[in-house]
Tab-separated table of C-alpha atoms in Angstrom:
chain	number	residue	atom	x	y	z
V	47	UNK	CA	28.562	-12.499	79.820
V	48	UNK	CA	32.321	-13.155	79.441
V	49	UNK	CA	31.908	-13.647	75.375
V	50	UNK	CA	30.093	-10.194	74.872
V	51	UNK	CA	33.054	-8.805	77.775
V	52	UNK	CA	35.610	-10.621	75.563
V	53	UNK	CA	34.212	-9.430	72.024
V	54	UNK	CA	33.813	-5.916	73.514
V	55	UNK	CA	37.764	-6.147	74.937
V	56	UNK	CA	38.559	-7.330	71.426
V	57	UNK	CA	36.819	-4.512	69.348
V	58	UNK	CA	38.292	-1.544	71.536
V	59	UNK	CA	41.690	-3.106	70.318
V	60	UNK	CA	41.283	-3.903	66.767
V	61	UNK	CA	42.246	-0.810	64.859
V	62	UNK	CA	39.399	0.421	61.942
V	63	UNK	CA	40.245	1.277	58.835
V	64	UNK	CA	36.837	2.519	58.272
V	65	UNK	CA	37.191	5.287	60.775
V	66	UNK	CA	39.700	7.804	59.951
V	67	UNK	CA	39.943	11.247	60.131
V	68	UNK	CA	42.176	13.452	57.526
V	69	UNK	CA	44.286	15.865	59.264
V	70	UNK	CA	45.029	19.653	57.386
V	71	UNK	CA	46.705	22.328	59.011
V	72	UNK	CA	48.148	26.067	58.052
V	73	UNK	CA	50.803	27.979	59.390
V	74	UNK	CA	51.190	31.498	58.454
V	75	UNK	CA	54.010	32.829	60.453
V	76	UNK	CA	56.029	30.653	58.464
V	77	UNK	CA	54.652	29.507	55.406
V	78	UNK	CA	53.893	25.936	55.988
V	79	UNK	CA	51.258	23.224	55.025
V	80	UNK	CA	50.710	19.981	56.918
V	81	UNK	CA	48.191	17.067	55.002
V	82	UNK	CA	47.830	13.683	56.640
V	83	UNK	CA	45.726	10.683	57.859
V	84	UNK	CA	46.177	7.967	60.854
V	85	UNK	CA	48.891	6.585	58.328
V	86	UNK	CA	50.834	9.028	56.550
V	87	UNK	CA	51.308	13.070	57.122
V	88	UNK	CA	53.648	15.722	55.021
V	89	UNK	CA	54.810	19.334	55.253
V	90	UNK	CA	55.528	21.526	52.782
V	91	UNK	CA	56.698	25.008	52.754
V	92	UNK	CA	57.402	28.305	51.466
V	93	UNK	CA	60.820	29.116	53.316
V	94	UNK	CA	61.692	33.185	53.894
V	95	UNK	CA	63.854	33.270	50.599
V	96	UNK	CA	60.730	31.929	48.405
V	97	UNK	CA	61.810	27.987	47.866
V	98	UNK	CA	58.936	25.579	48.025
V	99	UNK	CA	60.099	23.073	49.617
V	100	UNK	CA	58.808	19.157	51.004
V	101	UNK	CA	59.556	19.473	54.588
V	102	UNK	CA	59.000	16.119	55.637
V	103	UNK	CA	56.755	12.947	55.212
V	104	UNK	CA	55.807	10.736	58.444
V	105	UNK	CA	55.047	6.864	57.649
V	106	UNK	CA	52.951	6.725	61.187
V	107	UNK	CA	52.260	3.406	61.157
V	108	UNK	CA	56.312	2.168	60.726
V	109	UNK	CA	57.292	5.295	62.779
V	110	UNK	CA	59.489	6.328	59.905
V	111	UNK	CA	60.438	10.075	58.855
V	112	UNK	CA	61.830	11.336	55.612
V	113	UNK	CA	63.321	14.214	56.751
V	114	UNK	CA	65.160	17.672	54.221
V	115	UNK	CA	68.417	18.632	56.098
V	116	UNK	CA	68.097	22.472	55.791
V	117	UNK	CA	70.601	23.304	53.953
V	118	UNK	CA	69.110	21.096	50.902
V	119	UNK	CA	66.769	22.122	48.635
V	120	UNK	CA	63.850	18.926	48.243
V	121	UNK	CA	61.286	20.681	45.547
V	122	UNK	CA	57.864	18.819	44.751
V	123	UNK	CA	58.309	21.596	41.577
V	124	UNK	CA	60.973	20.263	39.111
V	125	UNK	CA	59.976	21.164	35.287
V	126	UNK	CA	60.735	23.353	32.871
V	127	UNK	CA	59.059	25.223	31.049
V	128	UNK	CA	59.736	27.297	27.496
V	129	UNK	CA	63.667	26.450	28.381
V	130	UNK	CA	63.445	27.813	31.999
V	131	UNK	CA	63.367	25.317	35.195
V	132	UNK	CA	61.007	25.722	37.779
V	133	UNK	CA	62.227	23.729	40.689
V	134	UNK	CA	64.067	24.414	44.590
V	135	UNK	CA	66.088	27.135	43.382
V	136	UNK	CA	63.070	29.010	42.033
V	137	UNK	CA	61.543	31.822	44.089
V	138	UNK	CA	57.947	31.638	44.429
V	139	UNK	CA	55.197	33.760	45.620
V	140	UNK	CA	52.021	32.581	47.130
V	141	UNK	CA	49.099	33.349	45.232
V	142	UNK	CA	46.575	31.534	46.732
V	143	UNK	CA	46.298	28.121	49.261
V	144	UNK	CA	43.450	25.906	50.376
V	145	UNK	CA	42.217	22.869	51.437
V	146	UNK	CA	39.457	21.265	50.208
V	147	UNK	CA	37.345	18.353	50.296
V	148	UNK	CA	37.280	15.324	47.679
V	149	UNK	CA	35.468	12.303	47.269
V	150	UNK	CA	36.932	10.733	43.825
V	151	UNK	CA	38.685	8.333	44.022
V	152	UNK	CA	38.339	7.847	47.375
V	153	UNK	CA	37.008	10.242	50.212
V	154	UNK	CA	39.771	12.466	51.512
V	155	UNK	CA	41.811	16.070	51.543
V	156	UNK	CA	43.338	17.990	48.181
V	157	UNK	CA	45.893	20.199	49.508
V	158	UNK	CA	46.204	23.047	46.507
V	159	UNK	CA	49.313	25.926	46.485
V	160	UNK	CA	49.063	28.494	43.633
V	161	UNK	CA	52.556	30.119	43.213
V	162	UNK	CA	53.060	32.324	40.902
V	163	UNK	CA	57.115	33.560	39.562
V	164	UNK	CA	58.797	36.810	38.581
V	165	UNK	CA	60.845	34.609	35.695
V	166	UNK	CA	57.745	34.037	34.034
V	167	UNK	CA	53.918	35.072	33.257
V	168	UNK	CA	51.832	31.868	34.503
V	169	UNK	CA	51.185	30.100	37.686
V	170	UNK	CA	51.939	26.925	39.287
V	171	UNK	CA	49.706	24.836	41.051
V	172	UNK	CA	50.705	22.213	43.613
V	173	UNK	CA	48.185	19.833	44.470
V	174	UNK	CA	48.652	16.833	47.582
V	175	UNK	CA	46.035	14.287	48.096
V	176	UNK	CA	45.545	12.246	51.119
V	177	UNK	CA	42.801	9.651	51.731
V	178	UNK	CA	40.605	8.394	54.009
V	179	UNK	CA	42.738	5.194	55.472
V	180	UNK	CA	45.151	4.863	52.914
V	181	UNK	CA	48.958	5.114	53.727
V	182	UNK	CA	50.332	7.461	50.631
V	183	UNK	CA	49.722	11.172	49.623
V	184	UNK	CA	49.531	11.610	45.913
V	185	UNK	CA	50.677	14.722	44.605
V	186	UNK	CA	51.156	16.384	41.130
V	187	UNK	CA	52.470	20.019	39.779
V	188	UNK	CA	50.585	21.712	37.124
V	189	UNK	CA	51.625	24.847	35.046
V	190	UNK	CA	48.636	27.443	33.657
V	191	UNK	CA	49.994	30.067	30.805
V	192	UNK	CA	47.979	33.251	31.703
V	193	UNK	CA	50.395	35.204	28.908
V	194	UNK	CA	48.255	36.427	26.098
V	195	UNK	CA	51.337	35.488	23.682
């Protein structure tokens, strides 16, 4: 009896890495995405002047936050294309958002902006992974020509 009440003490304290639970959220009143796991979580946002900005990432596990002072500009977007950047000073509109479900590599969340730019014809799509038990967010920028030229 005291083994199986020891074992059973010891299980309900041992953390699984097997059970996890990806964490999505949207705000619309002001523009802002959160993505995360049990391990690591991230906000981005569309601010009221148009800048897509990183917020903030969250290292749960070391209790550790990465934190853009407001009056800096932290952009996930920095390339350039045809000669003209794309990055925090550009002013983006939102033309679509969602979250959505993904299983390769590894089971998890794909976090997916399309923004779209007066200062050219194309879109830009931000993309944010986060896994299943896995303590980093993977993330990558992606520019579609819809010009006919």
């Amino acid at each position: 009896m005291r083994k199986v009440l020891l074992l059973t003490l010891l299980l309900g304290i041992i953390p699984s890495t097997s059970i996890t639970e990806v964490r999505t959220a949207y705000r619309e009143e002001d523009q802002s995405w959160f993505i995360g796991n049990s391990e690591i979580q991230a906000a981005f946002q569309i601010d009221p002047d148009g800048h897509f900005h990183a917020r903030w990432i969250y290292d749960v596990l070391r209790r550790r936050v990465w934190r853009t002072p407001d009056n800096e500009m932290s952009a996930p977007i920095n390339m350039t294309v045809d000669g003209a950047a794309l990055n925090g000073n550009t002013v983006y509109s939102v033309v679509s958002h969602s979250f959505d479900h993904i299983d390769s590599p590894a089971d998890g969340v794909r976090l997916s902006v399309i923004l779209s730019t007066q200062s050219m014809r194309g879109e830009i799509r931000f993309e944010a992974d986060v896994y299943d038990g896995q303590p980093f967010l993977r993330y990558r920028t992606i520019y579609n020509n819809t010009s006919s030229i």
